[in-house]
Amino acid sequence: MREMIRLEPVFKQMVWGGNRLRDYFGYEIPGEDTGEAWVISAHPQGDCRVSEGSFEGKSLSWLWENHRELFGNMEGEEFPLLVKFIDAREDLSIQVHPDDAYAKSHENGARGKTECWYILDCEPGADIIVGHRAETKEEMKRLMEENRWQDFLKVRPIHPGDFFQIPPGTVHAIRKGTLLIEIQQNSAVTYRMYDYGRMPGGKPRQLHLTQALDVVRCPHKDSTGERITSHGAEYDKEFLVSCPFYTVEKYDIRGTLELEQDQPFLMVSVIRGKGAIDGCPVNKGDCLILPAGYGTARLEGNLSVVTAHC
Ligand code: ZN
């Protein structure tokens, strides 16, 4: 049996970040404006390192480059996915991502971005933006030019446990008071549409309205599908989404779960409680990869995990 790959998070300080990644997960964050923990990432802007075992100290991109057998000899120049925990103390800018084809031709061969969110915690009355109300691009352009963001955006109330799938071309924004886990394609191409007129550091952040108008899908169509729940003796399983880039599931465990790892790799993020995976203690906030050929993993304790694979 191959060993699991435990990873150290990379933290990102953001104008909109806070300190809940410390309070909720116990992480040692670098400042009171920590917006993101990149917990499973081989992205050059945040390449996680292995925290223990044979590959201790190596980065995930190094493992992908030099030990592709751990990932079922998958093809591709880069590790394909990225998992983050996000703490929004303030609203994030209204944004949209391109698809692979648009990013390839307009962003030097970069990848597009499909992402999804599972809400871990939020303040009462919190909301999130997914989608818009314009029927045509002309209407969208007019609403944007007239600064009628309230008429344009679809604002949705949220509660812990909600889930959203955000394909390319979907207008979206995480808003203040929200703590979530995001699973996404390994990409950082973002077109910012609106930043609430904020002036961090005395000047506005750059907008990308031309590209946004190119890529926004019009009219908007919701992509979050049906969640399917199944029950084991000592766990509940919830299927959250499957798309061409990833499949995401959640397990609430009270006792034991035998999890067969038959994927090229399986990403496991502990979002609640504590326990052990094959005898190794895990706590809320621990994230790891079960490599190809791992076999059956035994998860024990009172904990919830989000799993994702390609
Ligand atoms: Zn996004």
Coordinates of C-alpha atoms and ligand atoms in Angstrom, one line a residue:
M1 CA 0.0 0.0 0.0
R2 CA 1.3 3.5 -0.9
E3 CA 1.5 6.1 1.8
M4 CA -0.9 9.0 1.9
I5 CA 0.5 12.5 0.9
R6 CA -0.2 15.0 3.7
L7 CA 0.2 18.6 2.7
E8 CA 1.0 22.0 4.4
P9 CA -1.3 24.9 3.5
V10 CA -0.1 28.0 1.7
F11 CA -1.8 31.2 3.1
K12 CA -2.8 34.2 1.1
Q13 CA -3.4 37.6 2.7
M14 CA -6.2 39.5 0.9
V15 CA -7.8 42.9 1.3
W16 CA -11.1 41.0 2.1
G17 CA -9.5 38.3 4.3
G18 CA -10.0 37.8 8.1
N19 CA -8.8 35.5 10.9
R20 CA -11.4 32.7 10.9
L21 CA -8.9 30.2 9.2
R22 CA -7.2 30.3 12.6
D23 CA -10.3 30.3 14.8
Y24 CA -12.1 27.6 12.8
F25 CA -9.3 25.3 11.8
G26 CA -6.5 26.2 14.2
Y27 CA -4.1 27.2 11.5
E28 CA -1.2 29.5 12.2
I29 CA -2.2 32.3 9.9
P30 CA 0.3 35.0 8.8
G31 CA -2.0 38.0 9.6
E32 CA -5.5 39.2 10.5
D33 CA -6.3 39.6 6.8
T34 CA -5.8 36.0 5.7
G35 CA -8.3 35.2 3.0
E36 CA -7.3 31.9 1.6
A37 CA -5.5 28.6 2.6
W38 CA -4.4 26.7 -0.5
V39 CA -4.6 23.3 1.0
I40 CA -4.1 21.0 -2.0
S41 CA -2.2 23.0 -4.7
A42 CA 0.6 22.6 -7.1
H43 CA 0.0 26.1 -8.5
P44 CA 3.3 28.2 -8.9
Q45 CA 1.6 30.9 -6.8
G46 CA 1.1 28.5 -3.9
D47 CA 2.8 25.1 -4.2
C48 CA 2.0 23.0 -1.1
R49 CA 4.8 21.0 0.5
V50 CA 4.5 17.4 1.9
S51 CA 4.5 17.6 5.7
E52 CA 5.7 14.1 6.5
G53 CA 6.8 10.7 5.1
S54 CA 9.1 9.7 2.3
F55 CA 8.5 12.9 0.4
E56 CA 8.6 15.3 3.3
G57 CA 9.5 18.9 2.2
K58 CA 8.9 18.2 -1.5
S59 CA 6.4 20.3 -3.3
L60 CA 3.2 18.9 -4.9
S61 CA 4.4 20.1 -8.3
W62 CA 7.7 18.3 -7.8
L63 CA 5.8 15.1 -7.0
W64 CA 3.6 15.6 -10.1
E65 CA 6.8 16.1 -12.2
N66 CA 8.9 13.3 -10.8
H67 CA 6.5 10.6 -9.4
R68 CA 3.6 10.6 -11.9
E69 CA 2.9 7.0 -10.8
L70 CA 1.4 8.4 -7.6
F71 CA -1.2 10.0 -9.8
G72 CA -2.0 6.9 -11.9
N73 CA 0.4 8.2 -14.7
M74 CA -2.2 10.8 -15.7
E75 CA -1.2 13.0 -18.5
G76 CA -0.9 16.8 -18.3
E77 CA 1.8 19.4 -17.6
E78 CA 0.3 20.5 -14.4
F79 CA -1.5 18.9 -11.5
P80 CA -5.1 19.5 -12.5
L81 CA -7.0 20.6 -9.4
L82 CA -6.7 23.1 -6.5
V83 CA -8.5 23.0 -3.1
K84 CA -8.8 26.1 -0.9
F85 CA -10.4 27.2 2.3
I86 CA -11.7 30.8 2.0
D87 CA -12.6 33.3 4.8
A88 CA -14.3 36.4 3.5
R89 CA -14.4 39.1 6.1
E90 CA -15.5 41.5 3.4
D91 CA -17.1 41.0 0.0
L92 CA -15.0 39.7 -2.8
S93 CA -15.2 41.5 -6.2
I94 CA -17.8 40.4 -8.7
Q95 CA -16.0 38.2 -11.2
V96 CA -16.1 35.6 -14.0
H97 CA -13.7 33.0 -15.3
P98 CA -13.1 32.0 -18.9
D99 CA -13.3 28.4 -20.2
D100 CA -10.3 26.4 -21.3
A101 CA -10.7 27.5 -25.0
Y102 CA -10.9 31.2 -24.2
A103 CA -8.0 31.1 -21.7
K104 CA -5.9 29.1 -24.1
S105 CA -6.2 31.7 -26.8
H106 CA -6.3 34.9 -24.7
E107 CA -4.2 34.1 -21.7
N108 CA -1.0 32.5 -23.1
G109 CA -2.3 28.9 -23.0
A110 CA -3.6 29.1 -19.5
R111 CA -6.4 26.9 -18.2
G112 CA -10.0 28.1 -17.7
K113 CA -11.7 27.7 -14.4
T114 CA -14.6 25.7 -13.2
E115 CA -15.0 25.9 -9.5
C116 CA -17.5 24.8 -6.8
W117 CA -18.2 25.9 -3.2
Y118 CA -19.4 24.1 -0.1
I119 CA -20.4 26.6 2.6
L120 CA -18.8 25.6 5.9
D121 CA -20.1 28.5 8.0
C122 CA -21.7 31.9 7.5
E123 CA -23.2 34.7 9.4
P124 CA -27.0 34.8 9.8
G125 CA -28.4 36.7 6.7
A126 CA -25.3 36.1 4.6
D127 CA -25.6 35.8 0.9
I128 CA -23.6 35.0 -2.2
I129 CA -23.8 36.0 -5.9
V130 CA -24.2 33.3 -8.5
G131 CA -25.6 34.4 -11.9
H132 CA -27.2 37.5 -13.3
R133 CA -30.6 38.7 -14.7
A134 CA -29.7 40.1 -18.1
E135 CA -31.4 38.3 -21.1
T136 CA -28.9 39.5 -23.7
K137 CA -25.3 40.9 -23.8
E138 CA -26.7 44.3 -24.8
E139 CA -28.8 44.4 -21.7
M140 CA -25.9 43.2 -19.6
K141 CA -23.6 45.9 -21.1
R142 CA -26.3 48.6 -20.5
L143 CA -26.8 47.5 -16.8
M144 CA -23.0 47.5 -16.2
E145 CA -22.5 50.9 -17.9
E146 CA -25.4 52.4 -15.8
N147 CA -23.9 50.9 -12.7
R148 CA -27.1 49.0 -11.9
W149 CA -25.5 46.1 -10.2
Q150 CA -28.4 45.4 -7.9
D151 CA -30.7 44.9 -11.0
F152 CA -28.0 42.9 -12.8
L153 CA -26.8 40.4 -10.1
K154 CA -28.5 37.3 -8.7
V155 CA -28.0 37.5 -4.9
R156 CA -28.9 34.3 -3.0
P157 CA -29.2 33.8 0.7
I158 CA -26.9 31.1 2.0
H159 CA -26.7 28.6 5.0
P160 CA -24.0 26.2 6.2
G161 CA -24.1 23.1 4.0
D162 CA -25.2 24.9 0.8
F163 CA -23.3 23.9 -2.4
F164 CA -22.8 25.8 -5.7
Q165 CA -21.2 24.7 -8.9
I166 CA -19.7 27.6 -10.9
P167 CA -18.9 26.8 -14.5
P168 CA -16.9 29.2 -16.7
G169 CA -19.0 32.2 -17.8
T170 CA -20.9 32.4 -14.5
V171 CA -20.9 35.8 -12.8
H172 CA -20.1 35.2 -9.1
A173 CA -18.8 36.6 -5.8
I174 CA -18.3 35.3 -2.3
R175 CA -19.6 37.8 0.2
K176 CA -18.7 38.9 3.7
G177 CA -19.2 36.5 6.6
T178 CA -18.7 33.4 4.6
L179 CA -16.3 30.5 5.3
L180 CA -16.2 27.8 2.5
I181 CA -14.2 25.1 0.8
E182 CA -13.6 25.6 -2.9
I183 CA -12.6 22.9 -5.3
Q184 CA -11.5 24.2 -8.7
Q185 CA -9.4 23.7 -11.8
N186 CA -5.8 24.6 -11.2
S187 CA -6.1 28.1 -12.7
A188 CA -5.9 31.7 -11.6
V189 CA -7.4 33.5 -14.6
T190 CA -10.1 35.9 -13.2
Y191 CA -11.9 38.7 -14.9
R192 CA -13.0 41.3 -12.4
M193 CA -16.3 43.1 -13.3
Y194 CA -17.0 45.2 -10.3
D195 CA -15.3 46.0 -7.0
Y196 CA -17.9 48.1 -5.2
G197 CA -15.9 51.2 -5.9
R198 CA -13.3 50.2 -3.3
M199 CA -9.9 51.8 -3.3
P200 CA -7.5 49.5 -1.5
G201 CA -4.2 51.3 -1.0
G202 CA -5.7 54.5 -2.5
K203 CA -6.5 53.2 -6.0
P204 CA -9.1 50.9 -7.5
R205 CA -8.2 47.3 -8.5
Q206 CA -8.1 46.7 -12.2
L207 CA -11.3 45.6 -14.0
H208 CA -11.5 43.4 -17.1
L209 CA -14.8 44.4 -18.6
T210 CA -14.0 43.6 -22.2
Q211 CA -13.0 40.0 -21.4
A212 CA -15.9 39.7 -19.0
L213 CA -18.4 40.7 -21.7
D214 CA -16.8 38.1 -24.0
V215 CA -17.1 35.2 -21.6
V216 CA -20.2 35.7 -19.5
R217 CA -23.0 33.3 -20.4
C218 CA -26.2 35.1 -21.3
P219 CA -28.8 34.4 -20.1
H220 CA -27.6 32.8 -16.9
K221 CA -28.5 29.2 -16.3
D222 CA -28.0 27.5 -12.9
S223 CA -25.6 24.5 -13.0
T224 CA -25.9 23.2 -9.4
G225 CA -27.5 19.8 -9.8
E226 CA -29.3 17.5 -7.5
R227 CA -27.5 16.3 -4.4
I228 CA -27.8 12.6 -3.8
T229 CA -27.6 11.2 -0.3
S230 CA -26.9 7.6 0.7
H231 CA -26.4 6.0 4.1
G232 CA -24.0 3.5 5.5
A233 CA -24.1 1.9 8.9
E234 CA -21.7 4.5 10.4
Y235 CA -21.7 7.3 7.8
D236 CA -23.8 9.4 5.5
K237 CA -22.5 10.1 2.0
E238 CA -23.6 13.0 -0.2
F239 CA -22.8 13.2 -3.9
L240 CA -22.3 17.0 -4.6
V241 CA -21.3 17.3 -8.3
S242 CA -19.6 15.6 -11.2
C243 CA -18.4 17.6 -14.2
P244 CA -15.7 17.0 -16.8
F245 CA -13.0 18.3 -14.4
Y246 CA -13.9 16.9 -11.0
T247 CA -16.3 14.8 -8.9
V248 CA -17.0 16.0 -5.3
E249 CA -18.5 14.0 -2.5
K250 CA -18.9 14.6 1.2
Y251 CA -19.0 12.0 4.0
D252 CA -20.2 12.5 7.6
I253 CA -18.6 9.7 9.6
R254 CA -19.6 8.5 13.1
G255 CA -17.6 5.4 13.5
T256 CA -15.9 3.8 10.5
L257 CA -16.0 4.3 6.7
E258 CA -14.1 2.0 4.4
L259 CA -13.3 4.1 1.3
E260 CA -12.1 2.4 -1.8
Q261 CA -9.5 4.6 -3.6
D262 CA -9.7 3.4 -7.2
Q263 CA -9.0 6.8 -8.8
P264 CA -5.7 8.1 -10.2
F265 CA -5.7 10.1 -7.0
L266 CA -8.2 11.1 -4.3
M267 CA -8.1 14.4 -2.5
V268 CA -9.4 14.3 1.1
S269 CA -10.1 17.5 3.1
V270 CA -11.3 17.2 6.7
I271 CA -14.0 19.9 7.3
R272 CA -15.3 18.9 10.7
G273 CA -14.3 16.9 13.8
K274 CA -11.4 14.6 14.2
G275 CA -10.4 11.0 13.8
A276 CA -7.9 8.9 12.0
I277 CA -7.2 7.7 8.5
D278 CA -5.5 4.2 8.6
G279 CA -4.3 5.0 12.1
C280 CA -2.9 8.5 11.3
P281 CA -4.7 11.1 13.4
V282 CA -6.5 13.8 11.4
N283 CA -8.2 17.0 12.5
K284 CA -10.5 19.6 11.0
G285 CA -8.3 21.5 8.4
D286 CA -6.1 18.5 7.5
C287 CA -5.9 17.9 3.8
L288 CA -4.2 15.0 2.0
I289 CA -4.0 13.0 -1.2
L290 CA -4.5 9.2 -1.3
P291 CA -2.4 8.2 -4.3
A292 CA -3.1 5.7 -7.1
G293 CA -3.0 2.1 -5.9
Y294 CA -3.7 3.1 -2.3
G295 CA -6.4 0.5 -1.9
T296 CA -9.0 0.8 0.8
A297 CA -8.7 3.6 3.3
R298 CA -10.2 3.2 6.7
L299 CA -11.6 6.5 8.1
E300 CA -12.5 6.4 11.8
G301 CA -13.9 9.0 14.2
N302 CA -16.5 11.7 14.3
L303 CA -15.6 13.8 11.3
S304 CA -16.7 15.1 8.0
V305 CA -14.6 15.0 4.9
V306 CA -14.9 16.4 1.4
T307 CA -13.4 14.2 -1.3
A308 CA -12.6 15.2 -4.9
H309 CA -11.0 13.4 -7.9
C310 CA -10.7 14.0 -11.6
Ligands
ZN1 ZN -14.1 32.5 -8.9

